[in-house]
């Protein structure tokens, strides 16, 4: 029997390392974003209440950079898997590189920087696409509240967590890519993987992550690791 006849559903769970080879910085690596900015200043609801201009400017810069970059080969290989398998992506990333590679089912656990939402009391009611890279003070929701980036900040609830939990628990194969598994509740998703599903983790630092023994560590970059896994899954 071919592998593709046994495996029905693949779930990819990606983190910042997924986009590193597209030139987008991770948060915790040496030279990562948090060496230049303090979380409390730009990625919390308190930061927004204190200084919405600074927070808006921080995400405008990130958005500009993301628009200028392209999906890398690992994003593309994940999309190519759709030719054979039912593939869903759960990403912690706020960039839209999975979508731009053509992946058809992408769940953004921490939001999508290309969208905004109301900063008023009803934040998850609607998401508004941001056409350019820039969100400004003048951008408002229909109720008149200033628009903020559609990003889940530290200290905020993760509205799609239960949907992601259900999705990952239905997978025959799980491919975790480029995450330090240090941001919760996202990292806790691995506890919902089915016992009999095959799970890989691709990350150059995989061997230092103290992984449970049922996860196969692939100590490579996203591109190199996805190339070898793609070959395994399609041969
Ligand atoms: N692109 C983005 O949207 C972006 C960028 C930075 C941070 N974030 C967000 O910040 C939070 C941080 O958690 P996290 O676990 O995703 O990131 P993290 O910064 O905590 O960890 C990044 C991981 O990527 C690995 N890595 C570095 N280069 C890699 C490469 N070339 N290929 C594969 N892996 C590589 C590192 O070893 C590390 O384990 C998440 O919510 C994340 O989405 C998003």
CSV table of N, CA, C and O in Angstrom, one decimal, residues 24-28 31-44 47-48 51-67 94-95 110 113-114 130 133-136 146-154:
chain,number,residue,atom,x,y,z
A,24,UNK,N,12.1,37.1,7.4
A,24,UNK,CA,11.3,37.7,8.5
A,24,UNK,C,11.9,37.1,9.8
A,24,UNK,O,12.0,35.9,10.0
A,25,UNK,N,12.3,38.1,10.7
A,25,UNK,CA,13.0,37.7,11.9
A,25,UNK,C,12.1,36.9,12.9
A,25,UNK,O,10.9,37.1,13.0
A,26,UNK,N,12.7,35.9,13.6
A,26,UNK,CA,11.9,35.2,14.7
A,26,UNK,C,12.0,36.1,15.9
A,26,UNK,O,12.6,37.2,15.9
A,27,UNK,N,11.4,35.7,16.9
A,27,UNK,CA,11.3,36.5,18.1
A,27,UNK,C,12.5,36.2,19.1
A,27,UNK,O,13.1,37.1,19.6
A,28,UNK,N,12.8,35.0,19.3
A,28,UNK,CA,13.7,34.6,20.4
A,28,UNK,C,15.1,34.3,20.0
A,28,UNK,O,16.0,34.2,20.8
A,31,UNK,N,19.5,38.1,17.6
A,31,UNK,CA,19.2,39.0,16.6
A,31,UNK,C,17.7,39.1,16.3
A,31,UNK,O,17.3,39.8,15.4
A,32,UNK,N,16.9,38.4,17.1
A,32,UNK,CA,15.4,38.4,16.9
A,32,UNK,C,14.8,39.7,17.4
A,32,UNK,O,15.5,40.6,18.1
A,33,UNK,N,13.5,39.8,17.1
A,33,UNK,CA,12.8,41.1,17.4
A,33,UNK,C,12.8,41.6,18.8
A,33,UNK,O,12.9,42.7,19.1
A,34,UNK,N,12.7,40.6,19.7
A,34,UNK,CA,12.6,41.0,21.2
A,34,UNK,C,13.9,41.5,21.7
A,34,UNK,O,14.0,42.0,22.9
A,35,UNK,N,15.0,41.5,20.9
A,35,UNK,CA,16.2,42.1,21.4
A,35,UNK,C,16.1,43.6,21.1
A,35,UNK,O,16.9,44.4,21.6
A,36,UNK,N,15.2,44.0,20.2
A,36,UNK,CA,15.1,45.4,19.8
A,36,UNK,C,13.9,46.1,20.4
A,36,UNK,O,13.9,47.3,20.6
A,37,UNK,N,12.9,45.3,20.8
A,37,UNK,CA,11.7,45.9,21.4
A,37,UNK,C,11.3,45.1,22.6
A,37,UNK,O,11.6,43.9,22.7
A,38,UNK,N,10.7,45.8,23.6
A,38,UNK,CA,10.2,45.1,24.7
A,38,UNK,C,8.7,44.7,24.5
A,38,UNK,O,8.0,45.5,24.0
A,39,UNK,N,8.4,43.4,24.8
A,39,UNK,CA,7.0,42.9,24.6
A,39,UNK,C,6.0,43.9,25.2
A,39,UNK,O,5.0,44.2,24.6
A,40,UNK,N,6.3,44.3,26.4
A,40,UNK,CA,5.4,45.2,27.1
A,40,UNK,C,5.1,46.5,26.4
A,40,UNK,O,4.1,47.2,26.6
A,41,UNK,N,6.1,46.9,25.5
A,41,UNK,CA,5.9,48.2,24.9
A,41,UNK,C,5.1,48.1,23.6
A,41,UNK,O,4.5,49.2,23.1
A,42,UNK,N,5.0,47.0,23.0
A,42,UNK,CA,4.4,46.9,21.7
A,42,UNK,C,3.4,45.8,21.5
A,42,UNK,O,2.6,45.8,20.5
A,43,UNK,N,3.3,44.8,22.3
A,43,UNK,CA,2.5,43.6,22.0
A,43,UNK,C,1.6,43.2,23.2
A,43,UNK,O,1.4,42.0,23.5
A,44,UNK,N,1.0,44.2,23.9
A,44,UNK,CA,0.1,43.9,25.0
A,44,UNK,C,-1.1,44.9,24.9
A,44,UNK,O,-0.9,46.0,24.3
A,47,UNK,N,0.0,48.2,26.3
A,47,UNK,CA,0.8,49.0,25.4
A,47,UNK,C,-0.1,49.8,24.5
A,47,UNK,O,0.1,51.0,24.3
A,48,UNK,N,-1.1,49.2,24.0
A,48,UNK,CA,-2.1,49.9,23.1
A,48,UNK,C,-2.8,51.0,23.8
A,48,UNK,O,-2.9,52.1,23.3
A,51,UNK,N,0.0,53.8,24.4
A,51,UNK,CA,0.6,54.5,23.3
A,51,UNK,C,0.3,53.8,22.0
A,51,UNK,O,1.1,53.1,21.4
A,52,UNK,N,-1.0,54.0,21.5
A,52,UNK,CA,-1.4,53.4,20.3
A,52,UNK,C,-0.6,53.7,19.1
A,52,UNK,O,-0.4,53.0,18.1
A,53,UNK,N,0.0,55.0,19.1
A,53,UNK,CA,0.9,55.4,18.0
A,53,UNK,C,2.1,54.5,17.8
A,53,UNK,O,2.4,54.0,16.7
A,54,UNK,N,2.7,54.2,19.0
A,54,UNK,CA,4.0,53.4,18.9
A,54,UNK,C,3.6,51.9,18.5
A,54,UNK,O,4.3,51.4,17.6
A,55,UNK,N,2.5,51.4,19.0
A,55,UNK,CA,2.1,50.0,18.6
A,55,UNK,C,1.7,50.0,17.2
A,55,UNK,O,2.1,49.1,16.4
A,56,UNK,N,1.0,51.0,16.7
A,56,UNK,CA,0.6,51.0,15.3
A,56,UNK,C,1.8,51.1,14.4
A,56,UNK,O,1.9,50.4,13.4
A,57,UNK,N,2.8,51.9,14.8
A,57,UNK,CA,4.0,52.1,14.0
A,57,UNK,C,4.8,50.8,14.0
A,57,UNK,O,5.3,50.4,12.9
A,58,UNK,N,4.9,50.1,15.1
A,58,UNK,CA,5.6,48.8,15.2
A,58,UNK,C,5.0,47.8,14.2
A,58,UNK,O,5.7,47.2,13.4
A,59,UNK,N,3.7,47.7,14.2
A,59,UNK,CA,3.1,46.7,13.3
A,59,UNK,C,3.1,47.2,11.8
A,59,UNK,O,3.1,46.4,10.9
A,60,UNK,N,3.0,48.5,11.6
A,60,UNK,CA,3.2,49.0,10.2
A,60,UNK,C,4.5,48.6,9.7
A,60,UNK,O,4.6,48.2,8.5
A,61,UNK,N,5.6,48.7,10.5
A,61,UNK,CA,6.9,48.4,10.0
A,61,UNK,C,7.0,46.9,9.7
A,61,UNK,O,7.5,46.4,8.7
A,62,UNK,N,6.4,46.0,10.6
A,62,UNK,CA,6.4,44.6,10.3
A,62,UNK,C,5.6,44.3,9.0
A,62,UNK,O,6.0,43.5,8.2
A,63,UNK,N,4.4,45.0,8.9
A,63,UNK,CA,3.6,44.7,7.7
A,63,UNK,C,4.3,45.1,6.4
A,63,UNK,O,4.3,44.3,5.4
A,64,UNK,N,5.0,46.2,6.4
A,64,UNK,CA,5.7,46.7,5.3
A,64,UNK,C,6.8,45.6,4.8
A,64,UNK,O,6.9,45.2,3.7
A,65,UNK,N,7.5,45.1,5.8
A,65,UNK,CA,8.5,44.1,5.6
A,65,UNK,C,7.9,42.8,5.0
A,65,UNK,O,8.4,42.2,4.1
A,66,UNK,N,6.8,42.4,5.6
A,66,UNK,CA,6.1,41.2,5.2
A,66,UNK,C,5.6,41.3,3.7
A,66,UNK,O,5.8,40.4,2.9
A,67,UNK,N,5.1,42.4,3.4
A,67,UNK,CA,4.6,42.6,2.0
A,67,UNK,C,5.8,42.5,1.0
A,67,UNK,O,5.6,42.0,-0.1
A,94,UNK,N,1.8,35.7,12.1
A,94,UNK,CA,0.9,36.8,11.7
A,94,UNK,C,1.1,37.2,10.3
A,94,UNK,O,0.4,38.0,9.7
A,95,UNK,N,2.2,36.6,9.6
A,95,UNK,CA,2.4,36.9,8.2
A,95,UNK,C,1.4,36.1,7.4
A,95,UNK,O,0.8,35.1,7.9
A,110,UNK,N,-2.8,33.4,16.0
A,110,UNK,CA,-2.4,34.7,16.6
A,110,UNK,C,-2.8,35.9,15.7
A,110,UNK,O,-2.2,37.0,15.9
A,113,UNK,N,-1.6,40.0,10.2
A,113,UNK,CA,-1.2,41.4,10.2
A,113,UNK,C,-1.7,42.2,9.0
A,113,UNK,O,-1.8,43.4,9.1
A,114,UNK,N,-2.2,41.5,8.0
A,114,UNK,CA,-2.8,42.1,6.8
A,114,UNK,C,-4.2,42.6,7.1
A,114,UNK,O,-4.8,43.2,6.2
A,130,UNK,N,-6.3,45.4,5.3
A,130,UNK,CA,-5.5,46.6,5.2
A,130,UNK,C,-4.9,46.6,3.8
A,130,UNK,O,-4.0,45.8,3.5
A,133,UNK,N,0.4,49.1,3.5
A,133,UNK,CA,1.1,48.6,4.6
A,133,UNK,C,0.7,49.4,5.9
A,133,UNK,O,1.0,49.0,7.0
A,134,UNK,N,0.0,50.5,5.7
A,134,UNK,CA,-0.1,51.4,6.8
A,134,UNK,C,-1.5,51.5,7.4
A,134,UNK,O,-2.5,51.7,6.7
A,135,UNK,N,-1.6,51.4,8.7
A,135,UNK,CA,-2.8,51.6,9.4
A,135,UNK,C,-2.6,53.0,10.1
A,135,UNK,O,-1.5,53.2,10.7
A,136,UNK,N,-3.6,53.8,10.1
A,136,UNK,CA,-3.4,55.2,10.7
A,136,UNK,C,-4.5,55.4,11.7
A,136,UNK,O,-5.5,54.7,11.8
A,146,UNK,N,-11.0,53.3,16.9
A,146,UNK,CA,-9.8,53.3,16.1
A,146,UNK,C,-9.5,51.8,15.8
A,146,UNK,O,-9.7,50.9,16.6
A,147,UNK,N,-9.0,51.5,14.6
A,147,UNK,CA,-8.7,50.1,14.2
A,147,UNK,C,-7.3,49.8,14.7
A,147,UNK,O,-6.4,50.6,14.7
A,148,UNK,N,-7.2,48.6,15.3
A,148,UNK,CA,-5.9,48.1,15.8
A,148,UNK,C,-5.5,46.8,14.9
A,148,UNK,O,-6.4,46.3,14.2
A,149,UNK,N,-4.3,46.4,14.9
A,149,UNK,CA,-3.9,45.2,14.1
A,149,UNK,C,-4.7,44.0,14.6
A,149,UNK,O,-5.0,43.8,15.8
A,150,UNK,N,-5.0,43.1,13.6
A,150,UNK,CA,-5.7,41.9,14.0
A,150,UNK,C,-4.6,40.9,14.4
A,150,UNK,O,-4.2,40.0,13.6
A,151,UNK,N,-4.1,41.1,15.6
A,151,UNK,CA,-3.1,40.3,16.2
A,151,UNK,C,-3.4,39.9,17.6
A,151,UNK,O,-4.0,40.8,18.3
A,152,UNK,N,-3.2,38.7,18.0
A,152,UNK,CA,-3.5,38.3,19.4
A,152,UNK,C,-2.2,38.7,20.2
A,152,UNK,O,-1.1,38.2,20.0
A,153,UNK,N,-2.4,39.7,21.2
A,153,UNK,CA,-1.3,40.1,22.0
A,153,UNK,C,-1.1,39.3,23.2
A,153,UNK,O,-2.0,38.5,23.6
A,154,UNK,N,0.1,39.4,23.8
A,154,UNK,CA,0.3,38.7,25.1
A,154,UNK,C,-0.7,39.1,26.1
A,154,UNK,O,-1.0,40.3,26.2
